[in-house]
Short mmCIF file of C-alpha atoms in Angstrom, two decimals:
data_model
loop_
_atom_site.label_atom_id
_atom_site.label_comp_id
_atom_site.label_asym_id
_atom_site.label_seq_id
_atom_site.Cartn_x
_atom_site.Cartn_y
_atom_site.Cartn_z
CA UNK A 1 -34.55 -22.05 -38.51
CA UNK A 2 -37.06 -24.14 -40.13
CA UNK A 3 -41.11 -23.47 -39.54
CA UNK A 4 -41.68 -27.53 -39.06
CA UNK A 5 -43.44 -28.09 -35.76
CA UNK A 6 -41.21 -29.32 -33.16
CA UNK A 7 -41.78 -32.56 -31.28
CA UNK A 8 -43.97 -31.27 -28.39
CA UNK A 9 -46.25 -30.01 -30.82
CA UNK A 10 -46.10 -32.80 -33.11
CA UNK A 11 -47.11 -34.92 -29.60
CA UNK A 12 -49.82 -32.60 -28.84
CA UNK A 13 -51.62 -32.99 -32.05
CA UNK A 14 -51.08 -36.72 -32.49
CA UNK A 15 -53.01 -36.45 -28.94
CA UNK A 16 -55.66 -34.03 -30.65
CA UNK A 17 -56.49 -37.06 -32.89
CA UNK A 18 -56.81 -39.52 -30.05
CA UNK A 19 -59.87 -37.52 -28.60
CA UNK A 20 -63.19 -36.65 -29.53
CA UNK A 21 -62.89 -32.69 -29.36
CA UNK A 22 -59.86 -32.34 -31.28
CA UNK A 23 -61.22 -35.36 -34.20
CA UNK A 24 -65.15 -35.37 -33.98
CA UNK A 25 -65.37 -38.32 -36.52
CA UNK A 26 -62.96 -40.57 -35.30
CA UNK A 27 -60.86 -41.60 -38.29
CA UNK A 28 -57.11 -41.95 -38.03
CA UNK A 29 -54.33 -42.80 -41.01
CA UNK A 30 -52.58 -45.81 -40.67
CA UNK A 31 -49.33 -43.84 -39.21
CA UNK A 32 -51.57 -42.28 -36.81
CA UNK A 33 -52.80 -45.63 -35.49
CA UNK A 34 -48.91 -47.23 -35.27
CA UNK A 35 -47.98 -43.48 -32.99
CA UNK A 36 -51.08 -44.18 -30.90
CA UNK A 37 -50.43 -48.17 -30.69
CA UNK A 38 -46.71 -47.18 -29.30
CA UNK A 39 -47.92 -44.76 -27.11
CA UNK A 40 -50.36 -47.64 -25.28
CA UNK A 41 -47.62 -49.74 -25.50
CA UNK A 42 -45.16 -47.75 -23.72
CA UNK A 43 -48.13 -46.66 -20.86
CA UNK A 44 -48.65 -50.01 -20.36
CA UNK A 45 -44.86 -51.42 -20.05
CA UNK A 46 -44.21 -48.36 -17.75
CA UNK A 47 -47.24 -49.71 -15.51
CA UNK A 48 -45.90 -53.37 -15.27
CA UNK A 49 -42.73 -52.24 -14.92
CA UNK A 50 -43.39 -50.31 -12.13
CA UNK A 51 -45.85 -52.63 -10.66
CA UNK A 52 -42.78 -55.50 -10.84
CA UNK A 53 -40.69 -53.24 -9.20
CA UNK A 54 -43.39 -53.49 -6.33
CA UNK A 55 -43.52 -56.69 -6.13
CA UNK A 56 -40.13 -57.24 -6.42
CA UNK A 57 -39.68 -55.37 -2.91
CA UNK A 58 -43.27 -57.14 -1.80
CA UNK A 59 -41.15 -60.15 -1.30
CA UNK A 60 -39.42 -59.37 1.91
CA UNK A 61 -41.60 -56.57 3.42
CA UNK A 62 -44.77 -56.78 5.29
CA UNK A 63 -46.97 -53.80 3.60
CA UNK A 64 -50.45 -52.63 5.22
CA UNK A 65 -50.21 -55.67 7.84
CA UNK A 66 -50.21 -58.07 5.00
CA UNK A 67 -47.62 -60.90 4.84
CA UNK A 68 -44.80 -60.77 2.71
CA UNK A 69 -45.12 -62.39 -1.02
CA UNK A 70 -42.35 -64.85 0.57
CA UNK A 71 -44.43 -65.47 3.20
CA UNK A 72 -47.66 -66.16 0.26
CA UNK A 73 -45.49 -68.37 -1.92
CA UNK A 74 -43.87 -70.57 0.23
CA UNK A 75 -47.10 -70.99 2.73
CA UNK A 76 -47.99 -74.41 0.68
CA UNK A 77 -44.49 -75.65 0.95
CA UNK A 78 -45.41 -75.36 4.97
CA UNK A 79 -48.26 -77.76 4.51
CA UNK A 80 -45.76 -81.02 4.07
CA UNK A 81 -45.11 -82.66 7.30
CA UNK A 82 -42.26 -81.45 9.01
CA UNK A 83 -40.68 -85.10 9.25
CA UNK A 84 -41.09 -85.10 5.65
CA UNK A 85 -39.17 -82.05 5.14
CA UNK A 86 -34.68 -81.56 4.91
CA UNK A 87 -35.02 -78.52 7.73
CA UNK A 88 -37.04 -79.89 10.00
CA UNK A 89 -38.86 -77.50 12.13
CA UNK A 90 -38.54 -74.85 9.24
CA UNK A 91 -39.97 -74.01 5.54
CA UNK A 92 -36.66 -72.91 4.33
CA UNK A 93 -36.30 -73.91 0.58
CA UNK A 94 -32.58 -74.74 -0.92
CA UNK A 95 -30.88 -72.17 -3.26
CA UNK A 96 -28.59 -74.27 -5.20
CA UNK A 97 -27.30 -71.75 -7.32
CA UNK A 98 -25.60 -68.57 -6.63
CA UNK A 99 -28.25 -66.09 -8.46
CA UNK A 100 -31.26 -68.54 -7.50
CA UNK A 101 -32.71 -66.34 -4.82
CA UNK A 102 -32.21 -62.83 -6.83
CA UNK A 103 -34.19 -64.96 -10.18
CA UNK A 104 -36.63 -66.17 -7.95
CA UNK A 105 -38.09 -63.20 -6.45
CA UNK A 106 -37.28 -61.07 -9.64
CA UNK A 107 -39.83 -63.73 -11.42
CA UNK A 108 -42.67 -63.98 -8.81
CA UNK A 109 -42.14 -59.95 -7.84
CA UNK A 110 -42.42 -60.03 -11.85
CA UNK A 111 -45.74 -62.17 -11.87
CA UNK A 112 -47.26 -60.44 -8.76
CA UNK A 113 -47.07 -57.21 -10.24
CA UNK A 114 -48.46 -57.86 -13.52
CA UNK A 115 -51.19 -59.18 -12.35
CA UNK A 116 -52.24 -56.46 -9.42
CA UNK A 117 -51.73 -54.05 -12.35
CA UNK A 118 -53.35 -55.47 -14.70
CA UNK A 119 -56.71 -53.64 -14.08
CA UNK A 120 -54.41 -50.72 -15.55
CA UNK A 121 -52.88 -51.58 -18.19
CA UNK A 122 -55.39 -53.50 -19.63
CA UNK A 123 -57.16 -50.10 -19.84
CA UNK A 124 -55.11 -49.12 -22.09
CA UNK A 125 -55.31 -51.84 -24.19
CA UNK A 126 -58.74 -50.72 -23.77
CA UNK A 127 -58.48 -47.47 -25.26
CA UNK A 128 -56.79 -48.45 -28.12
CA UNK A 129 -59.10 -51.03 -29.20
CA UNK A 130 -62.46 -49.21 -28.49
CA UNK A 131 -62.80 -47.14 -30.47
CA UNK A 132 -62.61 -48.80 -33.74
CA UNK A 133 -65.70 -50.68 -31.93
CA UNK A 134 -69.65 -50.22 -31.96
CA UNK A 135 -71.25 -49.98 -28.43
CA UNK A 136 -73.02 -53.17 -29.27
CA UNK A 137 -69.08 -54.92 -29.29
CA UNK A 138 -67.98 -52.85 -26.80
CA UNK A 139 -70.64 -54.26 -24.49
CA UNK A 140 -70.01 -58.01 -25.42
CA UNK A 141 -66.06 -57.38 -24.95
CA UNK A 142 -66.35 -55.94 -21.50
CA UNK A 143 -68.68 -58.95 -20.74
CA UNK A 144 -66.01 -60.60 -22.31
CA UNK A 145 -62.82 -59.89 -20.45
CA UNK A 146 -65.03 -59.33 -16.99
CA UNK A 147 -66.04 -62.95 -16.78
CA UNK A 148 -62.38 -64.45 -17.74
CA UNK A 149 -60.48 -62.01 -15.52
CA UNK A 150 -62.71 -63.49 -12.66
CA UNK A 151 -62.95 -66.87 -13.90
CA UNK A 152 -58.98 -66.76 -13.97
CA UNK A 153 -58.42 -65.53 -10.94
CA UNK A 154 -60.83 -68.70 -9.41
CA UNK A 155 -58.93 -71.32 -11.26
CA UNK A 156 -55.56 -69.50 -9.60
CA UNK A 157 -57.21 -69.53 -6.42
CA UNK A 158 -58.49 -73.45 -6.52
CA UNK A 159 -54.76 -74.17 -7.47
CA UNK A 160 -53.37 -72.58 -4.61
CA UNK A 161 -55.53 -73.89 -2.31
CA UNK A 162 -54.68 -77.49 -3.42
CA UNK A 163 -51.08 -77.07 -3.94
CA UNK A 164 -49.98 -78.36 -0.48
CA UNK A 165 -52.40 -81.43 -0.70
CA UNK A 166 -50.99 -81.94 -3.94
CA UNK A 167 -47.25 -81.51 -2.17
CA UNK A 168 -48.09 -83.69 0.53
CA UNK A 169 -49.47 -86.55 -2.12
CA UNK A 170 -45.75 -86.38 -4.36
CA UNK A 171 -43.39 -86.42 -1.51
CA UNK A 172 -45.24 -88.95 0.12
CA UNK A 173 -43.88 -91.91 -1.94
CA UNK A 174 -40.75 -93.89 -0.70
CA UNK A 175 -41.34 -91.16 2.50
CA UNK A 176 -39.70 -93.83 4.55
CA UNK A 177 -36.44 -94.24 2.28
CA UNK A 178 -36.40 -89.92 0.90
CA UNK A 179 -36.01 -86.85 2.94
CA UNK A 180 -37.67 -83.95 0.63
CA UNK A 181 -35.76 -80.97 -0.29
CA UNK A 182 -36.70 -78.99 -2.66
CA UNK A 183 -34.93 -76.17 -4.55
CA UNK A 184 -35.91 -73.10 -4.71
CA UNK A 185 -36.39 -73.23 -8.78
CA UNK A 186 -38.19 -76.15 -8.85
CA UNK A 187 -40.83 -75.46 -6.21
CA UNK A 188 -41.53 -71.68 -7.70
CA UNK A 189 -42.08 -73.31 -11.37
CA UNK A 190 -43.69 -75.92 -10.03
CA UNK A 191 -46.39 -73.40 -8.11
CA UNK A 192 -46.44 -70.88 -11.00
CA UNK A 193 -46.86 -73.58 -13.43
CA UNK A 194 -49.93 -75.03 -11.67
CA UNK A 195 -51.70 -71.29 -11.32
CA UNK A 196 -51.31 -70.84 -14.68
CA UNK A 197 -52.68 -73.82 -16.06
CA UNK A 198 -55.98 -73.79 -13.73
CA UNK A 199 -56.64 -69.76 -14.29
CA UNK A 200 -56.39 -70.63 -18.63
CA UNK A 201 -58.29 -73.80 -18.12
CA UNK A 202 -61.08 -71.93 -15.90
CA UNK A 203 -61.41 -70.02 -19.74
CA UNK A 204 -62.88 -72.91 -21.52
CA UNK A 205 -65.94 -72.98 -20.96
CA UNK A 206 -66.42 -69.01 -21.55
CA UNK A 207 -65.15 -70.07 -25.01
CA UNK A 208 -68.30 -72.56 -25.22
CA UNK A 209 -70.55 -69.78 -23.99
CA UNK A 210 -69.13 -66.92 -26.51
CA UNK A 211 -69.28 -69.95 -29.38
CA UNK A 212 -73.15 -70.56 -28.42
CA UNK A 213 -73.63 -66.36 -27.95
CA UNK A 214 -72.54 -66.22 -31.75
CA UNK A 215 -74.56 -69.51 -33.37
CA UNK A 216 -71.83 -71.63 -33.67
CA UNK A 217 -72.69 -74.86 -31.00
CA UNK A 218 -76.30 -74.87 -29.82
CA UNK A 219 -77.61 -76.18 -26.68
CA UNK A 220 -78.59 -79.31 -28.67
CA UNK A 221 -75.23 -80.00 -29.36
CA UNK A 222 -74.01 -79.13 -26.36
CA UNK A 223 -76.22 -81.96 -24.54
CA UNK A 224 -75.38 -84.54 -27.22
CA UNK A 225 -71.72 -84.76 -26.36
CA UNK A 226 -71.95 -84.19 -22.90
CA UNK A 227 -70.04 -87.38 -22.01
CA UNK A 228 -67.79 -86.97 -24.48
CA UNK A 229 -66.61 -83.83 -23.21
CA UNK A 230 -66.64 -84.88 -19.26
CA UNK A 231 -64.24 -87.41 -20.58
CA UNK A 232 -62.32 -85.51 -22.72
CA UNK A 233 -61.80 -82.88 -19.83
CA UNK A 234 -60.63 -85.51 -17.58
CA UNK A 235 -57.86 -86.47 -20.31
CA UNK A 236 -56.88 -83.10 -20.66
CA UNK A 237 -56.78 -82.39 -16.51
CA UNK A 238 -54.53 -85.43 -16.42
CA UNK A 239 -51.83 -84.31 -19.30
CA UNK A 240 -51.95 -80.11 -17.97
CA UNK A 241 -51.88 -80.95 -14.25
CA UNK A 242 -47.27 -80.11 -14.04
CA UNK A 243 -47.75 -82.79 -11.31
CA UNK A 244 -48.39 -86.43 -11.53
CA UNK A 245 -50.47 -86.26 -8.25
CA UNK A 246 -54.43 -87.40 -8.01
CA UNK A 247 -55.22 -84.66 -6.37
CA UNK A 248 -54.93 -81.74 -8.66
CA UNK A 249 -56.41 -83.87 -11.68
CA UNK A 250 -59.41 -84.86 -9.80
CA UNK A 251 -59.56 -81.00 -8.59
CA UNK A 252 -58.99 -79.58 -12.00
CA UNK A 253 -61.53 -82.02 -13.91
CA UNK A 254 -64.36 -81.58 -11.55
CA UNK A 255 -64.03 -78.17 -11.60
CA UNK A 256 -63.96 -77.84 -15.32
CA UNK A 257 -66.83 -80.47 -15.06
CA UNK A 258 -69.10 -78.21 -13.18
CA UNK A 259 -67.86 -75.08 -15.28
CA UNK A 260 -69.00 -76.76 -18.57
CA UNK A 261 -72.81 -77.68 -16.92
CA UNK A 262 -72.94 -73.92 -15.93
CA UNK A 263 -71.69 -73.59 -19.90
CA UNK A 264 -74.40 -75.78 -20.84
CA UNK A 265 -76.67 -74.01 -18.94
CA UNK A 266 -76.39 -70.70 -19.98
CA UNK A 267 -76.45 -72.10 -23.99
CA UNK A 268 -79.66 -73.69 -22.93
CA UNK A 269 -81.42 -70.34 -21.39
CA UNK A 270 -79.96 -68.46 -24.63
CA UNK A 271 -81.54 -71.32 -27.32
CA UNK A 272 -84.73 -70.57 -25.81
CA UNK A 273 -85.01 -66.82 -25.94
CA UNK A 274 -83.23 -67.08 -29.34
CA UNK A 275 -86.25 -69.40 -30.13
CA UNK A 276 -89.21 -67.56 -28.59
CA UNK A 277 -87.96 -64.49 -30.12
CA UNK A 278 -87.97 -65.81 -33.59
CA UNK A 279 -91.02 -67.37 -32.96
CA UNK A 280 -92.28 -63.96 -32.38
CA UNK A 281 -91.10 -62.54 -35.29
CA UNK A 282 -92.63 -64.95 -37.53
CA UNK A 283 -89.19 -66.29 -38.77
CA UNK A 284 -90.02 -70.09 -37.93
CA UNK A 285 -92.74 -70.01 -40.24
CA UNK A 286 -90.87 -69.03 -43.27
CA UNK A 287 -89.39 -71.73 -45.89
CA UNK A 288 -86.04 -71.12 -47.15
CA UNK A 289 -86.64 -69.31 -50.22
CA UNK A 290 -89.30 -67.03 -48.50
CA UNK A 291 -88.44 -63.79 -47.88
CA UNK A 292 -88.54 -62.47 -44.72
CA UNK A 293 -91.48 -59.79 -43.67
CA UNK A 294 -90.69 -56.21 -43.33
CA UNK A 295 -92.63 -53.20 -42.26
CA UNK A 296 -92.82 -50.74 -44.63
CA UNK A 297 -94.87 -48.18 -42.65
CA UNK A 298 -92.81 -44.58 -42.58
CA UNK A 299 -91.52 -43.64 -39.64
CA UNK A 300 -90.99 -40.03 -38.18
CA UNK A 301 -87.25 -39.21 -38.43
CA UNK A 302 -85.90 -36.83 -36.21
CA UNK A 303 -83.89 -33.95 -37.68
CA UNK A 304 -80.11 -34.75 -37.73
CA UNK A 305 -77.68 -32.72 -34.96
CA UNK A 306 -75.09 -30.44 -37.41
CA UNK A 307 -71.41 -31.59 -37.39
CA UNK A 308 -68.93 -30.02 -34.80
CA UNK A 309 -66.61 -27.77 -36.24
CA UNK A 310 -62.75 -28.46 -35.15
CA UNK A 311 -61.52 -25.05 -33.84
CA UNK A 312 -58.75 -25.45 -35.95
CA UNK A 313 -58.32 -26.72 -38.83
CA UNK A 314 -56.70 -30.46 -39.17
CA UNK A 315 -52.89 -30.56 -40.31
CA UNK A 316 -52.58 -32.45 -43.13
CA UNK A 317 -49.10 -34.93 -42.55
CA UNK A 318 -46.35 -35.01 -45.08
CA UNK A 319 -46.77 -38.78 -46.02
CA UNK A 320 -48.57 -40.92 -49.18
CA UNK A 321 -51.99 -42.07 -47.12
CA UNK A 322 -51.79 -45.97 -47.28
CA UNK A 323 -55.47 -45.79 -46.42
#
């Protein structure tokens, strides 16, 4: 029998290295990074999976008084007039195919449970980024992801909420010569598509916000091409929108609209402290090939804290150290 660790133990010290009592200083070797990015990998598949597995068995039941994610998903399909619909009197959609039922609720079960676990494994996402980050970046990326989780889940919300006015608008033409009736598929990309496309278009203006945060557009800017970008946002709300109807253009544009004032907004607020703060410093004053002032007065350092000890000693790995 050999004396190499076996895997257990191997685990437990790769584990060791993940946390701050068993590696004070934080520093990992580049195979120690790939064993802790599959690990966070695998924790977070495991989560999604399980959470689609939920959501997959969401679709039929009623949990906690709640209705069922049928119920949810084909709600806007109720809005359309019932003379306007094949099954009158019902919101029954048609399964054309043999497996289209089974696909359909695998994909929004799928979709439903990703998102209601995302909270999760986005933590660990989490964990593996942080800590090759200063608190300073750690601050501005949970700022970050806060504001687009919620701005996303607004934009999915606005398209839901306009999806059976939108309905209503496409199945309204030739109403007198067509009888609707729509597929499963169709209706369930159709839906999915649009709640996509208004959560990642809710994250546009964030992206002006975090480009003015860093000095890349100023407020100045911003203000200049204000009309330019009202119209460019319509353009884009008119080739995104999956359907050809008014309705969620007009909804998508003015809500990006409004989003990108709020933008503008913030950018301005920012400029300004930006500004009185230099001001304050004395850095407006300076010509370009002045240097800037500094205090040289000494300053009382406090005596450093000693370095923790590990308890025992770190294993060195049998491997060449790309790093």
């Amino acid at each position: 029998m050999g004396t190499s660790p076996s895997r257990w133990s191997q685990r437990r010290e790769r584990r060791k290295l993940t946390s701050r009592r068993g590696n004070p200083d934080g520093t990992m070797s580049l195979k120690e990074h790939l064993y802790e990015l599959r690990r966070r990998l695998g924790i977070a598949l495991a989560i999604i999976a399980v959470g689609a597995v939920f959501g997959f068995f969401w679709w039929g039941w009623h949990i906690f008084g709640l209705p069922s994610l049928g119920d949810v998903v084909i709600a806007p399909y109720c809005g359309i007039p019932e003379s306007d619909r094949f099954s009158q009197g019902s919101c029954q959609l048609l399964q054309t195919k043999v497996f289209e039922g089974f696909m359909i609720q695998l994909k929004v079960g799928a979709a439903a449970g990703m998102a209601i676990t995302a909270p999760l494994w986005l933590y660990q996402v989490w964990r593996f980024i942080a800590p090759g980050l200063y608190a300073k970046e750690r601050r501005f990326a949970l700022t970050f992801v806060g504001a687009a989780s919620v701005l996303f889940v607004l934009g999915a919300a606005l398209a839901f909420y306009i999806v059976p006015q939108g309905l209503v608008v496409l199945v309204g033409f030739g109403d007198s010569q067509f009888l609707t009736a729509l597929s499963g598929g169709d209706y369930i990309d159709f839906v999915l598509a649009l709640l996509l496309i208004f959560g990642v278009s809710f994250e546009l203006p964030l992206i002006v916000v975090m480009l003015n945060q860093v000095g890349v557009v100023s407020y100045e800017k911003l203000a200049k091409w204000r009309r330019g970008i009202v119209f460019a946002l319509f353009i884009f709300a008119a080739i995104a929108t999956p359907g050809t109807d008014p309705i969620s253009m007009v909804a998508l544009a003015v809500a990006l609209t409004l989003l990108f004032e709020l933008a503008i907004q913030v950018a301005r607020v920012h400029d300004r402290r930006a500004a009185r703060r230099r001001k304050a410093e004395g850095l407006d004053d300076l010509d370009d090939d002045e240097a800037a002032p500094f205090d040289y007065t000494p300053t009382q350092i406090e005596e450093p804290e000693p370095p923790i000890t590990p308890t025992q000693p770190r294993e060195r790995v049998r491997y060449d150290d790309a790093t």
